[in-house]
Short mmCIF file of C-alpha atoms in Angstrom, two decimals:
data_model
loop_
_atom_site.label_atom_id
_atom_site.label_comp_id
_atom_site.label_asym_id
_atom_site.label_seq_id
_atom_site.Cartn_x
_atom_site.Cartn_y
_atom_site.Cartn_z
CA UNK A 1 0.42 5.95 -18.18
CA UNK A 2 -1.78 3.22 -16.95
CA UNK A 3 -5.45 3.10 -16.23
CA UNK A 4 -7.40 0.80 -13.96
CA UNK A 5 -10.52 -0.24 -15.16
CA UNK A 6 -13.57 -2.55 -13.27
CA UNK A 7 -12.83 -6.08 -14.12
CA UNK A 8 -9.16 -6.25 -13.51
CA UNK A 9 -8.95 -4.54 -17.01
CA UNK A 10 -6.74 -1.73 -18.01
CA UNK A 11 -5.49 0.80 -20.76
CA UNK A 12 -1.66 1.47 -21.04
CA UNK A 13 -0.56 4.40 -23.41
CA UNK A 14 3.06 6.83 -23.34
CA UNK A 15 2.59 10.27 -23.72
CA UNK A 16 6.19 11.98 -24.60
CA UNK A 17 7.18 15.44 -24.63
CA UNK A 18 9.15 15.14 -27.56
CA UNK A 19 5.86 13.93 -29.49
CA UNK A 20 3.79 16.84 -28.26
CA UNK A 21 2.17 14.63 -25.31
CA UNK A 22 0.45 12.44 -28.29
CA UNK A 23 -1.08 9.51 -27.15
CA UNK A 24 1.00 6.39 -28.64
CA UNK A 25 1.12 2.86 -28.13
CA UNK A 26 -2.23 2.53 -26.61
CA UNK A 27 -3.68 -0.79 -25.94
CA UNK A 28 -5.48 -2.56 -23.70
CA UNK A 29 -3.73 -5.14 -20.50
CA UNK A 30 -4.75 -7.35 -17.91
CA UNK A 31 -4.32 -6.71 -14.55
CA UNK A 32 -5.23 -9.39 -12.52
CA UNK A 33 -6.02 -8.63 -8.94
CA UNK A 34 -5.81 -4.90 -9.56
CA UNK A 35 -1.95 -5.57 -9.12
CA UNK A 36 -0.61 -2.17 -11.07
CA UNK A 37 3.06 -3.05 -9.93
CA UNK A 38 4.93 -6.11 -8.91
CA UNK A 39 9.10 -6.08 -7.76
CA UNK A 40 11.02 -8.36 -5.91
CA UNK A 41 9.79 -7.19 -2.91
CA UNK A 42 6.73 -5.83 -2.72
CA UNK A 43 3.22 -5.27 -5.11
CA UNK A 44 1.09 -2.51 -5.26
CA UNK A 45 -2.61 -3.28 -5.71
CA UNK A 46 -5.45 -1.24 -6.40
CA UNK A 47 -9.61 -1.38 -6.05
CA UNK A 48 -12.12 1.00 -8.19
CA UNK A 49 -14.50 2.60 -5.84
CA UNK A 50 -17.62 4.76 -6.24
CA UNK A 51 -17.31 8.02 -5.15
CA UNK A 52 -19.85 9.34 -7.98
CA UNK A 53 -16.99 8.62 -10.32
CA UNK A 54 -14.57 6.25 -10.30
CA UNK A 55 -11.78 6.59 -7.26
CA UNK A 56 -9.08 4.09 -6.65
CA UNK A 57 -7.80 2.68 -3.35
CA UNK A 58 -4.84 1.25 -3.00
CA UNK A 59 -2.71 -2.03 -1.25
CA UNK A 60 1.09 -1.88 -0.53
CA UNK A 61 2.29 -5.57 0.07
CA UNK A 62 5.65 -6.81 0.97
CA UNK A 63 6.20 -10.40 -0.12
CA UNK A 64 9.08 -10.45 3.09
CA UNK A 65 10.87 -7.77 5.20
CA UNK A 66 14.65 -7.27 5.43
CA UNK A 67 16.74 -6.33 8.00
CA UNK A 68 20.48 -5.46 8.20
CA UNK A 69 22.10 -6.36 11.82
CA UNK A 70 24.39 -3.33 12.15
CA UNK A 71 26.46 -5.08 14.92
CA UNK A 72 26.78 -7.80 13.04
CA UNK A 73 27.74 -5.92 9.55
CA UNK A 74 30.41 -4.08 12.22
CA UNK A 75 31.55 -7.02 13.40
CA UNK A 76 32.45 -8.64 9.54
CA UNK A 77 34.64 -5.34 9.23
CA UNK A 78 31.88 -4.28 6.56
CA UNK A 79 30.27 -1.15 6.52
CA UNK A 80 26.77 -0.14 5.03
CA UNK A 81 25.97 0.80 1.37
CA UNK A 82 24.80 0.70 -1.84
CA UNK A 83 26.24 -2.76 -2.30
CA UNK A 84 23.62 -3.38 0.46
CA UNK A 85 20.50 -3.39 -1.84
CA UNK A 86 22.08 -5.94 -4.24
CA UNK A 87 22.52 -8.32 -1.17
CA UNK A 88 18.79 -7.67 -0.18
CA UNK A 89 17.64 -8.10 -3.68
CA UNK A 90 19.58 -12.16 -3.77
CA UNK A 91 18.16 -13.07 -0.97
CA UNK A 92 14.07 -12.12 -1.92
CA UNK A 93 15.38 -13.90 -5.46
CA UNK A 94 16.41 -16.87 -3.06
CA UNK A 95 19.54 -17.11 -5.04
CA UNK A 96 22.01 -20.12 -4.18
CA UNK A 97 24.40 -19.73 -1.24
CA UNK A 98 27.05 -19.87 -3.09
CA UNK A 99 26.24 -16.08 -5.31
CA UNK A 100 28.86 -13.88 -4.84
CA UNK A 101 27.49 -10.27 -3.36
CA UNK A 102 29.86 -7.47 -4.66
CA UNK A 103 31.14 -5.48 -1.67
CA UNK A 104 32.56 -1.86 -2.09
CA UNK A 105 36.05 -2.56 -1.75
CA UNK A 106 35.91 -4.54 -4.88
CA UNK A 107 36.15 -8.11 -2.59
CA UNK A 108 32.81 -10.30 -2.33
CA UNK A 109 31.39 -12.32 -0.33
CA UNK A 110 29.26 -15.74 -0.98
CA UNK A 111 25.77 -14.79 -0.60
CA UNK A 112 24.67 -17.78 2.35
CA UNK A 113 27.61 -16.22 4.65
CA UNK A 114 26.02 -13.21 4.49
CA UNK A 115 22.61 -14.24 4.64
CA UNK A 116 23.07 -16.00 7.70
CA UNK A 117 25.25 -13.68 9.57
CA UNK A 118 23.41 -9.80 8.92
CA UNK A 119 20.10 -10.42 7.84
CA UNK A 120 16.87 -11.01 9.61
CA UNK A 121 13.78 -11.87 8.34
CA UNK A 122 10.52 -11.17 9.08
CA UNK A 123 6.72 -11.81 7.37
CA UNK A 124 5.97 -8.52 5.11
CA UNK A 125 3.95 -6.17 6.09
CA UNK A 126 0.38 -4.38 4.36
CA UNK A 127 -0.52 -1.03 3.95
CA UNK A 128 -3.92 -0.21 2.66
CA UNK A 129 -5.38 3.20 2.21
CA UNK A 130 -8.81 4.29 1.08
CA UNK A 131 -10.51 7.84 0.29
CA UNK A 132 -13.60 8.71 -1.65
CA UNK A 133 -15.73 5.97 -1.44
CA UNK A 134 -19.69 5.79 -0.58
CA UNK A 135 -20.95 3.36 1.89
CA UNK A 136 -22.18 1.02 -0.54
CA UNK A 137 -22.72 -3.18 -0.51
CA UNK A 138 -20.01 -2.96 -3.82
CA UNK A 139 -17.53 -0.38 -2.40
CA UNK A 140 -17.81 -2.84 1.47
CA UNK A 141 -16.96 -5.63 -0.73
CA UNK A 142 -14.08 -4.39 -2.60
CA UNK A 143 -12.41 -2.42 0.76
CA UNK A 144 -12.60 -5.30 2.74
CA UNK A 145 -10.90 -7.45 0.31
CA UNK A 146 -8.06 -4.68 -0.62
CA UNK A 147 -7.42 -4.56 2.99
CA UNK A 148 -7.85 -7.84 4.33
CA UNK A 149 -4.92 -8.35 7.16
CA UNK A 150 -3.48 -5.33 6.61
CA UNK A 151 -1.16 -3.64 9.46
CA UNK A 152 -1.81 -0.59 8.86
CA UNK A 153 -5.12 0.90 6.93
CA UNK A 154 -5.16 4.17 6.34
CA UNK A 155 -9.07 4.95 5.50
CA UNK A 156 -11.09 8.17 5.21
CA UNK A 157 -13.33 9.31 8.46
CA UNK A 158 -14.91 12.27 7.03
CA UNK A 159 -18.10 12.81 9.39
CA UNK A 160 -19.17 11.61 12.37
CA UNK A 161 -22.28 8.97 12.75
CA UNK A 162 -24.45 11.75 14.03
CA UNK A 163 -23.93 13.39 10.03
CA UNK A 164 -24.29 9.77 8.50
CA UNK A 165 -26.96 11.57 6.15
CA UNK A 166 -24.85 14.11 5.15
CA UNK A 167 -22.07 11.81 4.80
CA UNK A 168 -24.10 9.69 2.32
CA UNK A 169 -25.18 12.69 0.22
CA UNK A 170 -21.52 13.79 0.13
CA UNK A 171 -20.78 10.05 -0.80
CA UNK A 172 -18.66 9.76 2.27
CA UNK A 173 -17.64 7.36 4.67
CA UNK A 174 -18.35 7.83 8.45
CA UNK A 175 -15.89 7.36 11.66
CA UNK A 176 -18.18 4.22 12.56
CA UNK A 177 -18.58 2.87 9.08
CA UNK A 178 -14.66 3.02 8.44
CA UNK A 179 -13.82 0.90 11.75
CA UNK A 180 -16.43 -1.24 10.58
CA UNK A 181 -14.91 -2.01 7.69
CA UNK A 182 -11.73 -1.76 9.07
CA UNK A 183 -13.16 -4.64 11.20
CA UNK A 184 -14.47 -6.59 8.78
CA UNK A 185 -11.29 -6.92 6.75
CA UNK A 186 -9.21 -7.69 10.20
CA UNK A 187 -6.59 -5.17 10.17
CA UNK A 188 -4.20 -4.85 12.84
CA UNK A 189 -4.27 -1.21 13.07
CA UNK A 190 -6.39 1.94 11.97
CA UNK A 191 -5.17 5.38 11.11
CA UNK A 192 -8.17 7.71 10.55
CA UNK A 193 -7.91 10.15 7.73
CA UNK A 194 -9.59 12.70 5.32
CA UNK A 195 -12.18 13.92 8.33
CA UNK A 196 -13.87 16.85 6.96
CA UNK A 197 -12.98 20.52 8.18
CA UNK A 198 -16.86 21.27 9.27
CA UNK A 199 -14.93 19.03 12.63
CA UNK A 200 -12.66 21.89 13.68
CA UNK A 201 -14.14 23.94 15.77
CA UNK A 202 -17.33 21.35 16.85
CA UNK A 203 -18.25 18.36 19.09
CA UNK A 204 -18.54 15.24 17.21
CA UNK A 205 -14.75 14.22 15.99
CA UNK A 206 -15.15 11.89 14.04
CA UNK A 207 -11.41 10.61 13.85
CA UNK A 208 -12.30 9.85 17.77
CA UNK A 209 -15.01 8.01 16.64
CA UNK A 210 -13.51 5.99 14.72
CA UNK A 211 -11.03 4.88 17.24
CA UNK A 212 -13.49 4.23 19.71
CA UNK A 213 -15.32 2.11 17.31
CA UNK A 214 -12.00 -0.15 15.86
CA UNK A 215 -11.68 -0.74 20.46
CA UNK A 216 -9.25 1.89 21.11
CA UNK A 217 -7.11 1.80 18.50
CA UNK A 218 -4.59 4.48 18.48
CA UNK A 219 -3.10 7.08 15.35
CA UNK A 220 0.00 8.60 15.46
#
């Protein structure tokens, strides 16, 4: 188990049934950028926010996106599988050309042939999503970072700007203050979530809101 702490500071302990869930190997690491996991393809980031105690928001990041051109695997006489993720795996390890990807017939095939023939390439893509967090200068700061240029951010509209008082005393974000910050970070797209249930059956949708406020952006 690993916490996040402010300061890009963490605690990392395993707790194992075997040992009665005792807390072992417990020490501190550093976690620079609030990145909690990095593979060859994509890191996971995180930001503490105040919500009256410590909540965490968090930043999916793809360093590229991969493709497989079905035709194109069709056309090699290859079909999809497993063996698939290995060849996806070389080419974000930009291994030479000349690797040889295992195939599941038990033939390969140099890695640069089928780089160049199935896959497509494209700039990752960002997910960010954020719940729990007070309108505050600190928590602004720290969303806007997490989800600067993100494609898709996921953040919490829980009342409308009508309840902005209530919102504050229930250390909640509005509609208008998520697109805001939605905004201010530049993401391409906002999906509105966590609007509180007091919405159902009254005027004042905040989730609309929202949308209205980040110019029409739609949720499905």
């Amino acid at each position: 188990m690993t916490e996040l702490h402010e300061g890009e500071r963490g605690r990392a302990a395993r707790f194992e049934c075997r040992h009665g869930f005792a807390r072992e190997d417990d020490h501190e690491i550093k976690l620079p950028g609030g990145v909690l996991l990095r593979e060859p393809g994509f890191r996971v980031r995180a930001a503490v926010l105040d919500h009256g105690i410590p909540c965490l928001a968090f930043a999916l990041e793809e360093s590229r996106h991969i493709s497989v051109r079905k035709e194109a695997l069709a056309a090699l006489g290859l079909r999809t599988g497993r063996w698939l993720k290995g060849l996806k795996l070389a080419v974000l390890d930009e291994a030479p050309d000349d690797t040889l990807i295992p195939l599941e017939d038990g033939q390969s095939m140099p890695l640069g042939r089928l780089r160049e023939a199935i896959i497509d390439q494209e700039p990752g893509r960002k997910l960010a999503y954020v719940v729990d967090a007070r309108f505050t200068p600190e928590n602004q700061a720290r969303i806007i970072e997490l989800a600067r240029g993100a494609d898709e951010l996921y953040i919490e509209s829980a009342f409308s700007a009508a309840d902005a008082e209530q919102a504050a005393r229930k250390l909640h974000l509005t509609g208008e203050q998520a697109a805001w910050l939605a905004r201010q970070a530049g993401a391409k797209r906002l999906i509105p979530v966590h609007c509180s249930p007091r919405y159902k059956d009254k005027p004042g949708d905040p989730v609309a809101e929202a949308l209205r406020a980040f110019a029409g952006t739609l949720a499905s």
